[in-house]
mmCIF file of C-alpha atoms in Angstrom:
data_model
loop_
_atom_site.group_PDB
_atom_site.id
_atom_site.type_symbol
_atom_site.label_atom_id
_atom_site.label_comp_id
_atom_site.label_asym_id
_atom_site.label_seq_id
_atom_site.Cartn_x
_atom_site.Cartn_y
_atom_site.Cartn_z
ATOM 1 C CA UNK A 1 -3.684 -178.375 -137.189
ATOM 2 C CA UNK A 2 -7.113 -176.750 -136.689
ATOM 3 C CA UNK A 3 -7.827 -179.158 -133.814
ATOM 4 C CA UNK A 4 -4.506 -178.269 -132.152
ATOM 5 C CA UNK A 5 -5.314 -174.565 -132.478
ATOM 6 C CA UNK A 6 -8.784 -175.074 -131.016
ATOM 7 C CA UNK A 7 -7.328 -177.033 -128.097
ATOM 8 C CA UNK A 8 -4.824 -174.225 -127.496
ATOM 9 C CA UNK A 9 -7.566 -171.573 -127.368
ATOM 10 C CA UNK A 10 -9.675 -173.750 -125.090
ATOM 11 C CA UNK A 11 -6.756 -174.114 -122.680
ATOM 12 C CA UNK A 12 -6.086 -170.377 -122.830
ATOM 13 C CA UNK A 13 -9.762 -169.633 -122.134
ATOM 14 C CA UNK A 14 -9.831 -172.034 -119.181
ATOM 15 C CA UNK A 15 -6.665 -170.466 -117.792
ATOM 16 C CA UNK A 16 -8.190 -166.979 -118.106
ATOM 17 C CA UNK A 17 -11.345 -168.115 -116.325
ATOM 18 C CA UNK A 18 -9.217 -169.659 -113.581
ATOM 19 C CA UNK A 19 -7.289 -166.435 -113.125
ATOM 20 C CA UNK A 20 -10.496 -164.416 -112.968
ATOM 21 C CA UNK A 21 -11.921 -166.773 -110.351
ATOM 22 C CA UNK A 22 -8.708 -166.602 -108.318
ATOM 23 C CA UNK A 23 -8.723 -162.791 -108.480
ATOM 24 C CA UNK A 24 -12.360 -162.681 -107.391
ATOM 25 C CA UNK A 25 -11.626 -164.948 -104.424
ATOM 26 C CA UNK A 26 -8.603 -162.857 -103.500
ATOM 27 C CA UNK A 27 -10.596 -159.654 -103.773
ATOM 28 C CA UNK A 28 -13.299 -160.978 -101.445
ATOM 29 C CA UNK A 29 -11.361 -162.938 -98.836
ATOM 30 C CA UNK A 30 -7.846 -161.399 -98.604
ATOM 31 C CA UNK A 31 -7.335 -158.619 -96.018
ATOM 32 C CA UNK A 32 -7.845 -155.224 -97.744
ATOM 33 C CA UNK A 33 -4.573 -153.918 -96.298
ATOM 34 C CA UNK A 34 -2.727 -156.592 -98.303
ATOM 35 C CA UNK A 35 -4.323 -155.668 -101.649
ATOM 36 C CA UNK A 36 -2.805 -152.706 -103.559
ATOM 37 C CA UNK A 37 -6.077 -151.867 -105.327
ATOM 38 C CA UNK A 38 -8.100 -151.469 -102.113
ATOM 39 C CA UNK A 39 -8.362 -147.937 -100.617
ATOM 40 C CA UNK A 40 -6.055 -147.021 -97.763
ATOM 41 C CA UNK A 41 -7.858 -147.278 -94.408
ATOM 42 C CA UNK A 42 -5.906 -145.963 -91.408
ATOM 43 C CA UNK A 43 -8.015 -148.061 -89.034
ATOM 44 C CA UNK A 44 -6.815 -151.345 -90.505
ATOM 45 C CA UNK A 45 -3.664 -153.179 -89.377
ATOM 46 C CA UNK A 46 -0.457 -152.590 -91.317
ATOM 47 C CA UNK A 47 -0.522 -154.926 -94.311
ATOM 48 C CA UNK A 48 1.654 -155.972 -97.217
ATOM 49 C CA UNK A 49 0.376 -153.088 -99.353
ATOM 50 C CA UNK A 50 0.062 -150.349 -96.701
ATOM 51 C CA UNK A 51 3.395 -148.629 -97.315
ATOM 52 C CA UNK A 52 2.900 -148.725 -101.092
ATOM 53 C CA UNK A 53 -0.524 -147.102 -100.736
ATOM 54 C CA UNK A 54 0.998 -144.274 -98.717
ATOM 55 C CA UNK A 55 3.672 -143.893 -101.399
ATOM 56 C CA UNK A 56 0.899 -143.065 -103.867
ATOM 57 C CA UNK A 57 0.622 -139.683 -102.141
ATOM 58 C CA UNK A 58 4.305 -138.809 -102.629
ATOM 59 C CA UNK A 59 4.897 -135.767 -104.816
ATOM 60 C CA UNK A 60 7.781 -135.577 -107.271
ATOM 61 C CA UNK A 61 10.192 -132.662 -107.245
ATOM 62 C CA UNK A 62 8.945 -131.575 -110.695
ATOM 63 C CA UNK A 63 5.229 -131.818 -109.938
ATOM 64 C CA UNK A 64 3.018 -129.030 -111.290
ATOM 65 C CA UNK A 65 0.942 -126.922 -108.864
ATOM 66 C CA UNK A 66 -2.270 -128.627 -109.991
ATOM 67 C CA UNK A 67 -0.821 -132.065 -109.268
ATOM 68 C CA UNK A 68 0.476 -130.969 -105.863
ATOM 69 C CA UNK A 69 -2.932 -129.584 -104.960
ATOM 70 C CA UNK A 70 -4.853 -132.664 -106.148
ATOM 71 C CA UNK A 71 -2.597 -135.264 -104.543
ATOM 72 C CA UNK A 72 -2.407 -133.353 -101.261
ATOM 73 C CA UNK A 73 -6.173 -132.928 -101.055
ATOM 74 C CA UNK A 74 -6.645 -136.661 -101.632
ATOM 75 C CA UNK A 75 -4.075 -137.391 -98.922
ATOM 76 C CA UNK A 76 -5.736 -135.010 -96.471
ATOM 77 C CA UNK A 77 -9.100 -136.619 -97.153
ATOM 78 C CA UNK A 78 -7.712 -140.010 -96.068
ATOM 79 C CA UNK A 79 -6.714 -138.398 -92.766
ATOM 80 C CA UNK A 80 -10.086 -136.710 -92.336
ATOM 81 C CA UNK A 81 -11.927 -139.930 -93.111
ATOM 82 C CA UNK A 82 -9.970 -141.450 -90.225
ATOM 83 C CA UNK A 83 -11.082 -138.708 -87.805
ATOM 84 C CA UNK A 84 -7.842 -136.710 -87.920
ATOM 85 C CA UNK A 85 -8.057 -132.923 -88.116
ATOM 86 C CA UNK A 86 -5.565 -131.570 -90.638
ATOM 87 C CA UNK A 87 -4.976 -128.285 -92.441
ATOM 88 C CA UNK A 88 -2.906 -127.224 -95.417
ATOM 89 C CA UNK A 89 0.366 -125.515 -94.548
ATOM 90 C CA UNK A 90 2.580 -123.284 -96.646
ATOM 91 C CA UNK A 91 4.993 -125.063 -98.987
ATOM 92 C CA UNK A 92 8.640 -124.010 -99.073
ATOM 93 C CA UNK A 93 11.255 -123.657 -101.786
ATOM 94 C CA UNK A 94 14.564 -121.939 -101.148
ATOM 95 C CA UNK A 95 15.657 -122.400 -104.737
ATOM 96 C CA UNK A 96 16.138 -126.134 -104.896
ATOM 97 C CA UNK A 97 17.873 -127.382 -101.717
ATOM 98 C CA UNK A 98 15.107 -127.231 -99.129
ATOM 99 C CA UNK A 99 11.850 -127.962 -100.933
ATOM 100 C CA UNK A 100 8.587 -128.872 -99.202
ATOM 101 C CA UNK A 101 5.597 -129.745 -101.378
ATOM 102 C CA UNK A 102 2.205 -130.847 -100.107
ATOM 103 C CA UNK A 103 2.773 -129.514 -96.596
ATOM 104 C CA UNK A 104 0.148 -130.097 -93.917
ATOM 105 C CA UNK A 105 -0.285 -129.642 -90.183
ATOM 106 C CA UNK A 106 -2.148 -132.046 -87.873
ATOM 107 C CA UNK A 107 -4.360 -129.949 -85.613
ATOM 108 C CA UNK A 108 -6.305 -132.522 -83.587
ATOM 109 C CA UNK A 109 -8.796 -135.344 -83.778
ATOM 110 C CA UNK A 110 -8.200 -139.034 -83.178
ATOM 111 C CA UNK A 111 -4.404 -138.977 -83.046
ATOM 112 C CA UNK A 112 -1.824 -138.846 -80.260
ATOM 113 C CA UNK A 113 -0.648 -135.217 -79.948
ATOM 114 C CA UNK A 114 2.866 -134.317 -80.952
ATOM 115 C CA UNK A 115 4.755 -132.171 -78.472
ATOM 116 C CA UNK A 116 5.768 -129.604 -79.495
ATOM 117 C CA UNK A 117 2.680 -129.387 -81.691
ATOM 118 C CA UNK A 118 2.007 -127.556 -84.933
ATOM 119 C CA UNK A 119 4.680 -129.381 -86.931
ATOM 120 C CA UNK A 120 4.674 -128.863 -90.681
ATOM 121 C CA UNK A 121 5.245 -132.079 -92.610
ATOM 122 C CA UNK A 122 4.535 -133.602 -95.969
ATOM 123 C CA UNK A 123 1.082 -135.177 -96.020
ATOM 124 C CA UNK A 124 2.331 -138.758 -96.581
ATOM 125 C CA UNK A 125 4.509 -138.425 -93.466
ATOM 126 C CA UNK A 126 1.436 -137.355 -91.489
ATOM 127 C CA UNK A 127 -0.381 -140.452 -92.767
ATOM 128 C CA UNK A 128 2.535 -142.670 -91.757
ATOM 129 C CA UNK A 129 2.548 -141.109 -88.291
ATOM 130 C CA UNK A 130 -1.164 -141.758 -87.781
ATOM 131 C CA UNK A 131 -0.836 -145.391 -88.899
ATOM 132 C CA UNK A 132 2.128 -145.919 -86.561
ATOM 133 C CA UNK A 133 0.270 -144.208 -83.724
ATOM 134 C CA UNK A 134 -2.865 -146.340 -84.097
ATOM 135 C CA UNK A 135 -1.440 -149.685 -85.119
ATOM 136 C CA UNK A 136 1.854 -149.742 -83.192
ATOM 137 C CA UNK A 137 2.298 -147.097 -80.478
ATOM 138 C CA UNK A 138 -1.067 -147.194 -78.698
ATOM 139 C CA UNK A 139 -1.428 -151.011 -78.629
ATOM 140 C CA UNK A 140 2.154 -151.377 -77.366
ATOM 141 C CA UNK A 141 1.597 -148.844 -74.566
ATOM 142 C CA UNK A 142 -1.585 -150.607 -73.442
ATOM 143 C CA UNK A 143 -0.107 -154.091 -73.542
ATOM 144 C CA UNK A 144 3.297 -153.343 -72.002
ATOM 145 C CA UNK A 145 2.618 -150.425 -69.639
ATOM 146 C CA UNK A 146 -1.147 -150.689 -69.169
ATOM 147 C CA UNK A 147 -1.552 -147.032 -70.048
ATOM 148 C CA UNK A 148 -2.778 -144.844 -72.881
ATOM 149 C CA UNK A 149 -0.365 -142.447 -74.579
ATOM 150 C CA UNK A 150 -0.576 -138.761 -73.705
ATOM 151 C CA UNK A 151 1.872 -137.344 -76.249
ATOM 152 C CA UNK A 152 4.810 -138.060 -78.508
ATOM 153 C CA UNK A 153 7.741 -135.840 -77.601
ATOM 154 C CA UNK A 154 9.763 -134.846 -80.649
ATOM 155 C CA UNK A 155 12.604 -132.738 -82.026
ATOM 156 C CA UNK A 156 10.599 -131.569 -85.014
ATOM 157 C CA UNK A 157 10.139 -132.419 -88.662
ATOM 158 C CA UNK A 158 11.320 -129.542 -90.904
ATOM 159 C CA UNK A 159 14.918 -128.360 -90.759
ATOM 160 C CA UNK A 160 16.779 -126.965 -93.758
ATOM 161 C CA UNK A 161 20.030 -128.917 -93.406
ATOM 162 C CA UNK A 162 22.139 -131.716 -94.797
ATOM 163 C CA UNK A 163 22.134 -135.257 -93.392
ATOM 164 C CA UNK A 164 23.284 -135.363 -89.760
ATOM 165 C CA UNK A 165 23.784 -131.585 -89.977
ATOM 166 C CA UNK A 166 27.010 -132.038 -91.961
ATOM 167 C CA UNK A 167 28.838 -128.955 -93.245
ATOM 168 C CA UNK A 168 30.107 -130.844 -96.315
ATOM 169 C CA UNK A 169 28.595 -129.079 -99.328
ATOM 170 C CA UNK A 170 28.540 -132.401 -101.179
ATOM 171 C CA UNK A 171 26.366 -134.097 -98.562
ATOM 172 C CA UNK A 172 22.786 -134.642 -99.678
ATOM 173 C CA UNK A 173 19.878 -132.803 -98.065
ATOM 174 C CA UNK A 174 18.354 -134.453 -95.017
ATOM 175 C CA UNK A 175 14.768 -135.665 -95.324
ATOM 176 C CA UNK A 176 14.126 -132.977 -92.721
ATOM 177 C CA UNK A 177 14.888 -130.441 -95.459
ATOM 178 C CA UNK A 178 11.751 -131.753 -97.208
ATOM 179 C CA UNK A 179 9.653 -131.940 -94.006
ATOM 180 C CA UNK A 180 9.648 -135.675 -94.665
ATOM 181 C CA UNK A 181 11.099 -136.859 -91.350
ATOM 182 C CA UNK A 182 10.086 -136.878 -87.702
ATOM 183 C CA UNK A 183 12.477 -137.261 -84.760
ATOM 184 C CA UNK A 184 10.785 -138.884 -81.758
ATOM 185 C CA UNK A 185 12.597 -138.301 -78.468
ATOM 186 C CA UNK A 186 10.198 -139.772 -75.880
ATOM 187 C CA UNK A 187 6.712 -141.128 -75.232
ATOM 188 C CA UNK A 188 4.693 -139.593 -72.415
ATOM 189 C CA UNK A 189 2.051 -141.906 -70.951
ATOM 190 C CA UNK A 190 -1.222 -140.772 -69.439
ATOM 191 C CA UNK A 191 -0.210 -142.198 -66.065
ATOM 192 C CA UNK A 192 2.653 -139.700 -65.971
ATOM 193 C CA UNK A 193 5.526 -141.984 -66.923
ATOM 194 C CA UNK A 194 7.927 -140.911 -69.667
ATOM 195 C CA UNK A 195 9.808 -143.407 -71.824
ATOM 196 C CA UNK A 196 12.856 -141.637 -73.208
ATOM 197 C CA UNK A 197 14.949 -142.828 -76.145
ATOM 198 C CA UNK A 198 18.106 -141.358 -74.597
ATOM 199 C CA UNK A 199 17.582 -142.856 -71.129
ATOM 200 C CA UNK A 200 15.528 -145.998 -71.726
ATOM 201 C CA UNK A 201 16.666 -147.521 -75.023
ATOM 202 C CA UNK A 202 18.774 -150.160 -73.220
ATOM 203 C CA UNK A 203 16.090 -150.885 -70.633
ATOM 204 C CA UNK A 204 18.167 -149.643 -67.714
ATOM 205 C CA UNK A 205 16.673 -146.150 -67.342
ATOM 206 C CA UNK A 206 13.953 -144.616 -65.176
ATOM 207 C CA UNK A 207 11.103 -146.260 -67.125
ATOM 208 C CA UNK A 208 12.339 -149.712 -66.075
ATOM 209 C CA UNK A 209 13.054 -152.931 -67.971
ATOM 210 C CA UNK A 210 9.738 -152.812 -69.862
ATOM 211 C CA UNK A 211 11.054 -149.813 -71.774
ATOM 212 C CA UNK A 212 13.361 -151.908 -73.935
ATOM 213 C CA UNK A 213 10.723 -154.241 -75.441
ATOM 214 C CA UNK A 214 8.372 -151.279 -75.747
ATOM 215 C CA UNK A 215 10.803 -149.118 -77.711
ATOM 216 C CA UNK A 216 11.983 -152.038 -79.844
ATOM 217 C CA UNK A 217 8.362 -152.750 -80.703
ATOM 218 C CA UNK A 218 7.917 -149.132 -81.736
ATOM 219 C CA UNK A 219 11.005 -149.438 -83.938
ATOM 220 C CA UNK A 220 9.924 -152.728 -85.533
ATOM 221 C CA UNK A 221 6.422 -151.433 -86.219
ATOM 222 C CA UNK A 222 7.765 -148.188 -87.666
ATOM 223 C CA UNK A 223 9.901 -150.164 -90.111
ATOM 224 C CA UNK A 224 6.705 -151.519 -91.644
ATOM 225 C CA UNK A 225 5.247 -148.120 -92.506
ATOM 226 C CA UNK A 226 8.139 -145.625 -92.673
ATOM 227 C CA UNK A 227 10.889 -145.944 -95.283
ATOM 228 C CA UNK A 228 13.819 -145.192 -92.998
ATOM 229 C CA UNK A 229 13.946 -145.812 -89.257
ATOM 230 C CA UNK A 230 17.154 -144.974 -87.391
ATOM 231 C CA UNK A 231 17.735 -145.619 -83.679
ATOM 232 C CA UNK A 232 20.549 -145.394 -81.121
ATOM 233 C CA UNK A 233 21.716 -148.758 -82.491
ATOM 234 C CA UNK A 234 22.532 -147.073 -85.801
ATOM 235 C CA UNK A 235 25.017 -144.389 -84.777
ATOM 236 C CA UNK A 236 25.847 -141.737 -82.189
ATOM 237 C CA UNK A 237 23.892 -139.075 -84.078
ATOM 238 C CA UNK A 238 20.673 -140.930 -83.189
ATOM 239 C CA UNK A 239 21.512 -141.710 -79.565
ATOM 240 C CA UNK A 240 18.541 -139.712 -78.245
ATOM 241 C CA UNK A 241 15.766 -140.181 -80.817
ATOM 242 C CA UNK A 242 14.053 -142.357 -83.384
ATOM 243 C CA UNK A 243 14.378 -140.908 -86.867
ATOM 244 C CA UNK A 244 11.311 -141.782 -88.951
ATOM 245 C CA UNK A 245 11.062 -140.715 -92.587
ATOM 246 C CA UNK A 246 9.450 -141.426 -95.927
ATOM 247 C CA UNK A 247 12.522 -141.353 -98.169
ATOM 248 C CA UNK A 248 12.511 -143.335 -101.426
ATOM 249 C CA UNK A 249 15.309 -145.532 -100.093
ATOM 250 C CA UNK A 250 14.731 -147.835 -97.157
ATOM 251 C CA UNK A 251 16.735 -148.628 -94.022
ATOM 252 C CA UNK A 252 15.742 -150.041 -90.642
ATOM 253 C CA UNK A 253 18.515 -149.841 -88.064
#
């Protein structure tokens, strides 16, 4: 009996050592963007753990002011470490329906400008935008159109309304009501060309046939970092823009 118990503990010890060795190897050789315990680096490719790391900066609806301040400052520091200029913006609360916590505004730095500029958004959404800009949008523009990106045309982020602008009082608030969504309408390239969602989604518009693979690549890449990505393929309400948000639920369409 004592021998059996000793053998059991020896096996358990060997298994623990094996797990420790495997973890050490993983920690050293696996890409940091695939490991949840590694810090978020906006200069690294989108990995298996990237979206989850951004989620760490999400703020609950019942968060205390101290928590909001601490989490938002940590989120802003990630942006600053990546060369993005960002400032704190005023939060909003209309009594429970339209609530924005941890609001920030991107003001410059190493990021493609939004046009119009000065958008107020939750900090995690700003992080998602920068990742998408660096790891998806810019490489796609260079490879497909041979041009850098001048600006991302948009319909805004904050809007105190229900989903799709419905009048139904039972409809849930849009992610725009939390400044947690961005509607991209077109991409303006530095060579002067404009790739419009409304005109070029099917590849038959003014931007030419390259527009279709370009925009589909933007959609596919966005689905790896944003929670919800809606396109003209989803419904008529999104015929002229890409809806990108950080909602708890996920949908790519």
